[in-house]
CSV table of C-alpha atoms and ligand atoms in Angstrom, one decimal:
chain,number,residue,atom,x,y,z
A,1,MET,CA,71.0,-18.5,0.1
A,2,LEU,CA,69.0,-15.8,1.9
A,3,HIS,CA,72.0,-13.8,3.0
A,4,LYS,CA,75.8,-14.0,2.1
A,5,ASN,CA,77.1,-15.3,5.3
A,6,LEU,CA,75.1,-18.2,4.4
A,7,GLY,CA,76.2,-21.5,2.5
A,8,ILE,CA,76.4,-25.4,2.1
A,9,SER,CA,79.4,-27.4,2.4
A,10,ALA,CA,80.7,-30.1,0.7
A,11,ASP,CA,79.0,-32.5,3.2
A,12,ASN,CA,75.8,-30.9,2.5
A,13,HIS,CA,75.6,-29.0,5.6
A,14,LEU,CA,74.4,-25.7,6.3
A,15,THR,CA,77.4,-23.1,7.1
A,16,ILE,CA,77.4,-19.5,8.6
A,17,GLN,CA,80.5,-17.7,8.0
A,18,GLY,CA,82.1,-20.8,6.8
A,19,PHE,CA,81.2,-22.4,10.3
A,20,ASP,CA,79.7,-25.9,9.9
A,21,THR,CA,76.2,-25.7,11.5
A,22,VAL,CA,75.6,-29.4,12.2
A,23,GLU,CA,79.3,-29.6,14.1
A,24,LEU,CA,78.4,-26.6,16.3
A,25,ALA,CA,75.1,-28.2,17.3
A,26,LYS,CA,77.2,-31.2,18.0
A,27,LYS,CA,79.8,-29.0,20.0
A,28,TYR,CA,77.5,-26.9,22.0
A,29,GLY,CA,74.6,-28.9,22.1
A,30,THR,CA,70.7,-27.4,21.1
A,31,PRO,CA,68.7,-25.4,21.0
A,32,LEU,CA,71.6,-23.0,20.1
A,33,TYR,CA,71.7,-19.6,18.9
A,34,VAL,CA,74.2,-18.8,16.7
A,35,LEU,CA,75.8,-15.1,15.7
A,36,ASP,CA,78.0,-14.1,13.1
A,37,THR,CA,79.8,-11.5,15.1
A,38,ASP,CA,81.7,-10.2,11.9
A,39,MET,CA,78.7,-9.9,10.0
A,40,VAL,CA,77.4,-7.4,13.0
A,41,TYR,CA,80.4,-5.5,13.2
A,42,GLU,CA,80.3,-5.0,9.5
A,43,ASN,CA,76.8,-3.8,9.5
A,44,CYS,CA,78.0,-1.2,12.4
A,45,VAL,CA,80.7,0.1,10.2
A,46,MET,CA,78.4,0.2,7.0
A,47,TYR,CA,75.7,2.3,8.6
A,48,LYS,CA,78.5,4.5,10.2
A,49,THR,CA,80.1,5.1,7.1
A,50,LEU,CA,76.7,5.6,5.0
A,51,ILE,CA,75.1,7.9,7.4
A,52,GLU,CA,78.4,9.8,7.8
A,53,LYS,CA,78.6,10.1,4.0
A,54,TYR,CA,74.7,11.0,3.2
A,55,PHE,CA,74.1,13.3,6.5
A,56,GLY,CA,77.4,14.6,7.5
A,57,LYS,CA,79.9,14.3,10.4
A,58,GLY,CA,78.8,13.9,13.9
A,59,SER,CA,75.7,11.9,12.3
A,60,MET,CA,75.9,8.4,13.9
A,61,PRO,CA,74.1,5.3,13.9
A,62,LEU,CA,73.0,4.2,17.4
A,63,ILE,CA,72.3,0.3,17.7
A,64,ALA,CA,69.0,-0.5,19.1
A,65,SER,CA,70.0,-3.1,21.7
A,66,LYS,CA,66.8,-4.2,22.4
A,67,ALA,CA,67.1,-6.4,19.5
A,68,LEU,CA,70.0,-8.2,21.1
A,69,SER,CA,71.3,-7.2,24.4
A,70,CYS,CA,74.6,-9.1,25.4
A,71,LYS,CA,77.9,-8.0,26.4
A,72,GLU,CA,79.2,-8.8,23.0
A,73,ILE,CA,77.0,-6.4,21.2
A,74,TYR,CA,78.2,-3.3,23.4
A,75,ARG,CA,81.6,-4.5,22.9
A,76,ILE,CA,81.2,-4.7,18.9
A,77,ALA,CA,79.4,-1.5,18.9
A,78,ALA,CA,82.0,0.1,20.6
A,79,ALA,CA,84.8,-1.0,18.7
A,80,ALA,CA,83.0,0.2,15.5
A,81,GLY,CA,82.8,3.6,16.9
A,82,ILE,CA,79.1,3.7,17.2
A,83,GLY,CA,76.5,4.8,19.7
A,84,THR,CA,73.4,2.7,21.3
A,85,ASP,CA,69.7,3.0,22.1
A,86,MET,CA,68.9,1.6,25.5
A,87,VAL,CA,65.6,1.1,26.9
A,88,SER,CA,66.1,-0.2,30.8
A,89,GLY,CA,68.2,-0.2,33.5
A,90,GLY,CA,69.2,-3.8,32.5
A,91,GLU,CA,70.4,-3.0,29.1
A,92,ILE,CA,72.4,0.2,30.6
A,93,TYR,CA,73.8,-2.2,33.0
A,94,THR,CA,74.9,-4.9,30.4
A,95,ALA,CA,76.5,-2.1,28.5
A,96,PHE,CA,78.2,-0.5,31.3
A,97,SER,CA,79.4,-3.5,32.6
A,98,ALA,CA,80.7,-4.4,28.9
A,99,GLY,CA,82.8,-1.0,29.1
A,100,PHE,CA,80.8,0.5,26.4
A,101,PRO,CA,81.6,4.3,26.3
A,102,MET,CA,78.3,5.5,27.9
A,103,GLU,CA,78.6,9.1,26.5
A,104,ARG,CA,77.5,7.4,23.5
A,105,ALA,CA,74.4,5.9,25.3
A,106,TYR,CA,70.8,7.1,24.3
A,107,PHE,CA,68.3,5.9,26.9
A,108,HIS,CA,64.8,5.5,25.8
A,109,GLY,CA,61.6,4.5,27.0
A,110,ASN,CA,58.1,5.6,27.8
A,111,ASN,CA,58.4,5.2,31.6
A,112,LYS,CA,61.7,5.6,33.0
A,113,THR,CA,61.3,5.2,36.7
A,114,ASP,CA,63.1,7.3,39.4
A,115,ALA,CA,65.3,4.5,39.9
A,116,ASP,CA,65.9,4.2,36.2
A,117,ILE,CA,66.7,7.7,35.9
A,118,SER,CA,69.2,7.8,38.8
A,119,PHE,CA,70.9,4.7,37.8
A,120,ALA,CA,71.3,6.1,34.1
A,121,LEU,CA,73.0,9.1,35.6
A,122,ASP,CA,75.3,6.9,37.7
A,123,CYS,CA,76.5,5.3,34.8
A,124,GLY,CA,77.1,8.4,32.7
A,125,VAL,CA,74.5,7.9,30.3
A,126,GLY,CA,74.9,10.6,27.5
A,127,CYS,CA,71.6,11.5,26.3
A,128,PHE,CA,68.1,10.9,27.5
A,129,VAL,CA,65.4,10.6,25.1
A,130,LEU,CA,62.4,12.1,27.0
A,131,ASP,CA,58.7,11.1,26.4
A,132,ASN,CA,56.6,12.9,28.8
A,133,ASN,CA,56.2,16.0,30.8
A,134,GLU,CA,56.5,13.8,34.3
A,135,GLU,CA,59.6,12.4,33.0
A,136,ILE,CA,60.9,15.7,32.3
A,137,SER,CA,60.3,17.0,35.7
A,138,ALA,CA,61.6,13.7,37.2
A,139,LEU,CA,65.0,14.3,35.4
A,140,GLU,CA,65.3,18.1,36.0
A,141,ALA,CA,64.6,17.2,39.7
A,142,GLU,CA,67.5,14.7,39.5
A,143,ALA,CA,69.7,16.5,37.7
A,144,ALA,CA,69.1,19.4,39.9
A,145,LYS,CA,70.0,17.5,43.0
A,146,ARG,CA,73.1,16.5,41.2
A,147,ASN,CA,74.0,19.7,40.0
A,148,ILE,CA,74.8,18.7,36.7
A,149,GLU,CA,73.4,19.4,33.1
A,150,VAL,CA,71.7,16.5,31.0
A,151,LYS,CA,71.4,16.2,27.6
A,152,VAL,CA,68.1,15.3,26.3
A,153,MET,CA,65.9,14.4,23.3
A,154,LEU,CA,62.2,14.7,23.0
A,155,ARG,CA,60.2,11.8,21.7
A,156,VAL,CA,57.5,13.1,19.2
A,157,SER,CA,54.9,11.3,17.3
A,158,PRO,CA,55.0,12.5,13.6
A,159,GLY,CA,51.6,10.6,12.9
A,160,ILE,CA,53.0,8.4,10.3
A,161,ASP,CA,51.5,5.1,9.6
A,162,PRO,CA,54.0,2.7,7.9
A,163,HIS,CA,53.0,-0.7,6.3
A,164,THR,CA,53.8,-3.1,8.7
A,165,HIS,CA,52.4,-5.3,11.7
A,166,LYS,CA,50.1,-3.3,13.7
A,167,ALA,CA,52.1,-4.4,17.4
A,168,VAL,CA,55.2,-2.5,15.9
A,169,VAL,CA,53.8,0.6,14.7
A,170,THR,CA,55.0,3.4,16.9
A,171,GLY,CA,54.7,6.6,15.2
A,172,SER,CA,51.0,7.3,15.2
A,173,VAL,CA,49.3,10.0,16.8
A,174,ASP,CA,47.7,7.9,19.4
A,175,SER,CA,50.8,5.8,20.1
A,176,LYS,CA,51.8,5.1,23.9
A,177,PHE,CA,55.3,6.7,22.8
A,178,GLY,CA,56.2,10.6,23.1
A,179,VAL,CA,54.0,13.3,22.3
A,180,ALA,CA,52.0,14.2,19.2
A,181,ILE,CA,52.9,17.3,17.0
A,182,GLU,CA,49.3,17.2,15.6
A,183,THR,CA,47.6,17.9,18.9
A,184,GLY,CA,50.0,20.7,19.8
A,185,GLN,CA,51.2,18.9,22.9
A,186,ALA,CA,54.7,18.4,21.4
A,187,LEU,CA,55.5,22.1,21.1
A,188,GLU,CA,53.9,22.6,24.8
A,189,THR,CA,56.7,20.0,25.9
A,190,VAL,CA,59.6,21.5,24.0
A,191,LYS,CA,58.7,24.8,25.7
A,192,ASN,CA,58.8,22.7,29.1
A,193,ILE,CA,62.1,21.4,28.4
A,194,LEU,CA,63.5,24.5,27.5
A,195,ALA,CA,62.6,26.2,30.6
A,196,CYS,CA,64.5,23.5,32.7
A,197,ARG,CA,67.6,24.7,33.8
A,198,HIS,CA,69.3,21.3,34.3
A,199,LEU,CA,68.3,19.8,30.9
A,200,LYS,CA,69.9,20.7,27.8
A,201,LEU,CA,67.5,20.0,24.3
A,202,GLU,CA,70.1,18.4,22.0
A,203,GLY,CA,67.1,17.5,19.5
A,204,LEU,CA,63.8,15.7,18.5
A,205,HIS,CA,63.5,11.6,18.2
A,206,CYS,CA,60.7,9.8,16.2
A,207,HIS,CA,60.4,5.8,15.4
A,208,ILE,CA,58.0,5.3,13.2
A,209,GLY,CA,57.9,1.4,13.2
A,210,SER,CA,59.9,-1.7,12.4
A,211,GLN,CA,60.4,-4.2,9.3
A,212,ILE,CA,59.7,-1.1,6.9
A,213,PHE,CA,60.8,-1.8,3.2
A,214,GLU,CA,59.9,1.4,2.0
A,215,TYR,CA,61.9,4.7,2.3
A,216,GLU,CA,58.9,7.3,1.9
A,217,PRO,CA,57.8,6.6,5.5
A,218,PHE,CA,61.0,7.7,6.9
A,219,ALA,CA,61.3,10.7,4.4
A,220,SER,CA,57.6,11.7,5.3
A,221,ALA,CA,58.6,11.3,9.1
A,222,ALA,CA,61.7,13.4,8.4
A,223,ASP,CA,59.7,16.2,6.7
A,224,ILE,CA,57.3,16.6,9.3
A,225,MET,CA,59.9,16.7,11.9
A,226,ILE,CA,61.9,19.3,10.1
A,227,GLY,CA,58.7,21.2,9.7
A,228,PHE,CA,57.9,21.1,13.4
A,229,ILE,CA,61.6,22.2,14.1
A,230,ALA,CA,61.0,25.4,12.1
A,231,ASP,CA,57.8,25.8,14.1
A,232,ILE,CA,60.2,25.6,17.2
A,233,LYS,CA,62.3,28.1,16.2
A,234,LYS,CA,59.6,30.4,15.1
A,235,GLU,CA,57.9,30.1,18.4
A,236,THR,CA,60.8,30.1,20.8
A,237,GLY,CA,63.9,31.3,18.9
A,238,PHE,CA,65.5,27.9,19.9
A,239,ALA,CA,67.4,25.8,17.0
A,240,VAL,CA,67.3,22.3,17.4
A,241,SER,CA,70.6,20.6,16.3
A,242,ALA,CA,69.7,17.1,15.8
A,243,LEU,CA,67.1,14.7,14.7
A,244,ASN,CA,66.7,11.0,15.6
A,245,LEU,CA,64.8,9.3,13.0
A,246,GLY,CA,64.8,6.0,15.1
A,247,GLY,CA,64.9,2.5,13.5
A,248,GLY,CA,62.8,0.2,11.3
A,249,PHE,CA,64.7,-0.7,8.2
A,250,GLY,CA,63.4,-4.1,6.7
A,251,VAL,CA,65.1,-7.5,6.9
A,252,ARG,CA,64.8,-10.5,4.6
A,253,TYR,CA,63.7,-13.5,6.5
A,254,VAL,CA,62.3,-15.6,3.4
A,255,GLU,CA,62.9,-15.5,-0.1
A,256,GLU,CA,59.8,-13.7,-1.2
A,257,ASP,CA,60.9,-10.6,0.9
A,258,PRO,CA,63.0,-7.9,-1.2
A,259,VAL,CA,66.6,-7.6,-1.2
A,260,TYR,CA,67.0,-4.2,0.9
A,261,ASP,CA,69.4,-1.8,-0.3
A,262,TYR,CA,70.4,0.3,2.9
A,263,GLU,CA,72.5,2.9,0.9
A,264,LYS,CA,69.9,3.5,-1.4
A,265,ALA,CA,67.3,4.0,1.5
A,266,LEU,CA,69.6,6.3,3.4
A,267,SER,CA,70.5,7.9,0.2
A,268,ASP,CA,66.9,8.5,-1.0
A,269,ILE,CA,66.0,9.8,2.8
A,270,ALA,CA,69.0,12.2,2.5
A,271,ASP,CA,67.8,13.8,-0.7
A,272,SER,CA,64.1,14.5,0.7
A,273,MET,CA,65.6,15.8,3.9
A,274,ASN,CA,67.8,18.3,2.0
A,275,GLN,CA,64.6,19.3,0.0
A,276,ALA,CA,62.7,19.5,3.5
A,277,TYR,CA,65.7,21.7,4.7
A,278,ALA,CA,65.2,24.1,2.0
A,279,LYS,CA,61.5,24.1,2.0
A,280,HIS,CA,61.3,24.7,5.8
A,281,GLY,CA,64.4,27.1,6.2
A,282,VAL,CA,66.1,25.0,8.4
A,283,GLU,CA,69.9,24.5,8.8
A,284,ARG,CA,71.3,20.8,8.0
A,285,LEU,CA,71.0,18.9,11.4
A,286,ARG,CA,73.0,16.2,12.8
A,287,VAL,CA,70.9,12.7,12.1
A,288,TYR,CA,70.9,9.8,14.3
A,289,PHE,CA,69.2,6.4,13.0
A,290,GLU,CA,68.6,3.7,15.6
A,291,PRO,CA,68.9,0.1,13.3
A,292,GLY,CA,68.3,-2.9,15.5
A,293,ARG,CA,66.8,-5.5,13.6
A,294,SER,CA,69.0,-4.9,10.5
A,295,MET,CA,72.2,-4.6,12.5
A,296,VAL,CA,71.4,-8.2,13.7
A,297,ALA,CA,69.1,-10.3,12.5
A,298,ALA,CA,70.5,-11.8,9.9
A,299,ALA,CA,73.8,-12.4,11.8
A,300,GLY,CA,71.9,-14.9,13.8
A,301,LEU,CA,70.4,-18.4,13.3
A,302,THR,CA,69.0,-20.9,15.5
A,303,LEU,CA,69.7,-24.6,15.7
A,304,TYR,CA,67.5,-27.2,17.1
A,305,THR,CA,67.2,-31.1,17.3
A,306,VAL,CA,64.5,-32.7,15.8
A,307,GLY,CA,62.5,-34.9,18.2
A,308,SER,CA,59.4,-36.4,15.9
A,309,HIS,CA,58.0,-35.8,12.5
A,310,LYS,CA,54.4,-36.6,13.3
A,311,THR,CA,51.5,-36.9,10.3
A,312,ILE,CA,48.0,-36.6,11.1
A,313,THR,CA,46.6,-38.5,8.3
A,314,GLY,CA,44.6,-36.5,5.9
A,315,TYR,CA,45.6,-33.3,8.0
A,316,LYS,CA,49.0,-31.9,8.5
A,317,SER,CA,52.6,-32.9,9.7
A,318,TYR,CA,54.3,-31.4,12.7
A,319,VAL,CA,57.9,-31.6,13.2
A,320,SER,CA,58.7,-31.1,16.8
A,321,ILE,CA,61.9,-29.1,17.9
A,322,ASP,CA,63.9,-29.3,21.2
A,323,GLY,CA,63.1,-25.3,21.8
A,324,GLY,CA,60.1,-23.2,20.7
A,325,MET,CA,58.3,-19.8,21.9
A,326,PRO,CA,60.6,-19.8,24.8
A,327,ASP,CA,63.6,-18.9,22.5
A,328,ASN,CA,61.7,-17.3,19.7
A,329,PRO,CA,58.2,-16.0,20.6
A,330,ARG,CA,57.8,-14.0,17.3
A,331,TYR,CA,55.7,-16.7,15.1
A,332,ALA,CA,53.3,-17.0,18.3
A,333,LEU,CA,53.2,-13.1,18.6
A,334,TYR,CA,53.4,-11.6,15.0
A,335,GLN,CA,52.7,-14.7,12.9
A,336,SER,CA,56.4,-13.6,11.8
A,337,LYS,CA,57.7,-15.7,8.5
A,338,TYR,CA,60.8,-17.6,8.9
A,339,THR,CA,63.0,-19.7,6.7
A,340,CYS,CA,63.6,-23.3,8.1
A,341,LEU,CA,65.9,-26.2,6.8
A,342,ILE,CA,67.4,-29.3,7.9
A,343,ALA,CA,70.9,-28.3,8.5
A,344,ASN,CA,72.6,-31.8,7.7
A,345,LYS,CA,70.5,-31.9,4.4
A,346,ALA,CA,71.1,-28.4,3.5
A,347,GLY,CA,71.1,-28.6,-0.2
A,348,ASP,CA,68.2,-31.2,-0.6
A,349,GLU,CA,65.0,-30.1,-2.1
A,350,LYS,CA,62.3,-29.4,0.5
A,351,THR,CA,59.8,-31.9,-0.7
A,352,ASP,CA,57.6,-31.6,2.8
A,353,ILE,CA,55.2,-29.0,3.8
A,354,VAL,CA,55.2,-28.9,7.6
A,355,THR,CA,54.2,-27.1,10.8
A,356,VAL,CA,57.4,-26.5,13.0
A,357,ALA,CA,56.3,-27.2,16.6
A,358,GLY,CA,58.2,-26.2,19.8
A,359,ARG,CA,58.1,-28.4,23.2
A,360,CYS,CA,55.9,-26.2,25.3
A,361,CYS,CA,52.4,-27.2,26.5
A,362,GLU,CA,50.7,-24.9,24.6
A,363,SER,CA,49.2,-25.4,20.9
A,364,GLY,CA,50.2,-21.9,20.0
A,365,ASP,CA,53.8,-22.8,20.4
A,366,LEU,CA,54.9,-22.9,17.0
A,367,ILE,CA,57.9,-21.4,15.1
A,368,GLN,CA,56.4,-21.8,11.6
A,369,GLU,CA,53.2,-23.0,9.5
A,370,GLU,CA,52.9,-24.4,6.0
A,371,ALA,CA,56.9,-24.5,5.9
A,372,PRO,CA,58.6,-26.0,3.3
A,373,LEU,CA,61.2,-28.7,4.5
A,374,GLN,CA,63.5,-31.6,3.9
A,375,PRO,CA,62.3,-34.6,5.0
A,376,CYS,CA,63.5,-35.1,8.4
A,377,SER,CA,63.2,-37.2,11.3
A,378,ARG,CA,64.6,-37.8,15.1
A,379,GLY,CA,68.0,-36.5,15.4
A,380,ASP,CA,68.1,-34.1,12.2
A,381,VAL,CA,69.3,-30.5,13.1
A,382,LEU,CA,66.8,-28.2,12.3
A,383,ALA,CA,68.1,-24.6,11.4
A,384,VAL,CA,65.7,-21.4,11.6
A,385,LEU,CA,67.6,-18.5,9.9
A,386,VAL,CA,67.6,-15.0,10.6
A,387,THR,CA,66.6,-15.0,14.0
A,388,GLY,CA,69.5,-12.6,15.5
A,389,ALA,CA,67.0,-9.9,16.4
A,390,TYR,CA,64.4,-10.1,19.0
A,391,ASN,CA,64.9,-13.7,19.8
A,392,TYR,CA,67.3,-14.0,22.4
A,393,SER,CA,66.2,-10.6,23.6
A,394,MET,CA,62.5,-11.7,24.1
A,395,ALA,CA,63.1,-15.1,25.2
A,396,SER,CA,61.6,-16.4,28.4
A,397,ASN,CA,61.8,-19.6,30.6
A,398,TYR,CA,58.3,-20.5,30.0
A,399,ASN,CA,57.7,-24.2,30.9
A,400,ARG,CA,61.0,-23.7,33.1
A,401,LEU,CA,63.1,-24.2,30.1
A,402,PRO,CA,66.6,-23.0,30.2
A,403,ARG,CA,67.2,-20.3,27.7
A,404,PRO,CA,69.6,-21.6,25.0
A,405,ALA,CA,73.7,-20.4,24.9
A,406,MET,CA,74.7,-18.2,22.2
A,407,VAL,CA,78.0,-18.8,20.2
A,408,GLY,CA,79.6,-16.4,18.4
A,409,VAL,CA,81.5,-17.3,15.0
A,410,GLY,CA,83.9,-15.0,13.1
A,411,LYS,CA,87.5,-14.2,12.9
A,412,GLU,CA,87.8,-15.2,16.5
A,413,GLY,CA,86.6,-18.5,15.7
A,414,ASP,CA,83.7,-20.1,17.5
A,415,ARG,CA,83.2,-19.4,21.2
A,416,ILE,CA,80.5,-19.1,23.7
A,417,ILE,CA,79.1,-15.5,24.1
A,418,ILE,CA,76.2,-16.5,26.2
A,419,LYS,CA,76.3,-19.5,28.4
A,420,ARG,CA,73.4,-22.1,28.4
A,421,GLU,CA,71.1,-21.5,31.3
A,422,SER,CA,71.0,-24.5,34.1
A,423,TYR,CA,68.5,-25.8,35.9
A,424,GLU,CA,70.5,-24.2,38.9
A,425,ASP,CA,69.9,-20.8,37.1
A,426,LEU,CA,66.5,-21.5,37.0
A,427,VAL,CA,65.8,-21.6,40.7
A,428,ARG,CA,68.7,-19.2,41.6
A,429,ASN,CA,65.9,-16.3,42.8
A,430,ASP,CA,63.6,-19.1,44.0
A,431,ILE,CA,63.3,-18.9,48.2
B,501,LLP,N1,64.2,2.8,17.8
B,501,LLP,C1,63.3,2.8,19.0
B,501,LLP,C2,62.9,3.9,19.6
B,501,LLP,C3,62.4,1.7,18.8
B,501,LLP,O1,61.5,1.4,19.4
B,501,LLP,C4,63.0,0.5,18.2
B,501,LLP,C5,62.4,-0.8,18.0
B,501,LLP,C6,64.1,0.7,17.2
B,501,LLP,C7,65.1,2.0,17.4
B,501,LLP,C8,64.7,-0.6,16.4
B,501,LLP,O2,64.0,-0.8,15.5
B,501,LLP,P1,64.4,-1.9,14.2
B,501,LLP,O3,65.6,-1.5,13.4
B,501,LLP,O4,64.9,-3.1,15.2
B,501,LLP,O5,63.2,-2.4,13.6
B,501,LLP,N2,59.8,-7.1,18.8
B,501,LLP,C9,59.5,-6.8,17.6
B,501,LLP,C10,60.0,-5.5,17.3
B,501,LLP,C11,59.6,-4.2,18.2
B,501,LLP,C12,60.6,-3.0,17.5
B,501,LLP,C13,60.4,-2.0,19.0
B,501,LLP,N3,61.1,-0.7,18.8
B,501,LLP,C14,59.8,-7.7,16.8
B,501,LLP,O6,60.2,-8.8,17.0
B,501,LLP,O7,59.6,-7.6,15.5
């Protein structure tokens, strides 16, 4: 199986953390997101332990909650003692209402509105990751009005282009995020922050992209950032104390993907950073990472009911399911690879090659093409694996389909952590 929390029961059913997925589908209905909450907690603790081990005390993971934002995630992160990366008032509100310790919240985004800034301050967000000069002025003005000092980081683009899908590359010079070192604008922006009486610069942030399997792009980004920190010291006398290297560690979606060794990646990055400190004459920094996908993706799967298996003679076969792009838009957007299987025939050989189609009135509403699958028909339960990240968080109500429920499984048993939307929910804001 792709990940260690998955298995096959004596009844030939797919299991997650020992829970029978066919039983879960029966009990809660489909489409259904299932989240192994024990695995999410273990991942939080793993990152915390490894980051402290390789980067020293005070260094910490901040779970990128855009991958999956719901109250349960913030409760798990709080219990594990880690921080979070948040990108909107909605994520802040969700964390705040779950009782997350907001001093460990880092507020990102390339366009924080005045309302966002004010709301984040009301909620006690610990650090703002600032993107541009206008944002700096807006935060300084609000902090001055409140007569408070606010901790900030500056988002910088190091000019790194990792090998991943172009839609998720974010650290190149022409990115919409942050300010570029290469153009001299990053240094100017640092100076602007240092001139603000109510902003306290904690450090710099960069995020180079997502679903990256090599460690070198992180090491190169760190080297560039440490070099820039040396320049800041030279130019302004200010010693930056923290570096946030963002998220982006790869996750295994299909058998062909590598098994990623997170400890090795972190220790290799730490080794290269130690060399960079020596090379640039910079004191060891506190280091933050913002793993999102690698925290939650493998902990999740989605269960659907097969409605039809239709073969267009001489062409191809479609297996239609009772969900689709509204609950998982990632194939439509990025042609993302997924592993599909029939949960009630989990151990059988996959002898068919099919297109898994959603139920929307749109040809592009596909979950996977050319997917190997067990023979199936109406009523079978189809599982899509590794859907914990960027599925629920990117879900929509396209075609007025209610968003599925999410069931948590783990030591606390199986229980609803997000309720299924009702038709009533769909019209709640309609006048
Ligand atoms: N930090 C920052 C500032 C980010 O922009 C992101 C992701 C992360 C951390 C987390 O990266 P991760 O560890 O999850 O790779 N919707 C796309 C992914 C977009 C990622 C955006 N930023 C997808 O479904 O693949």
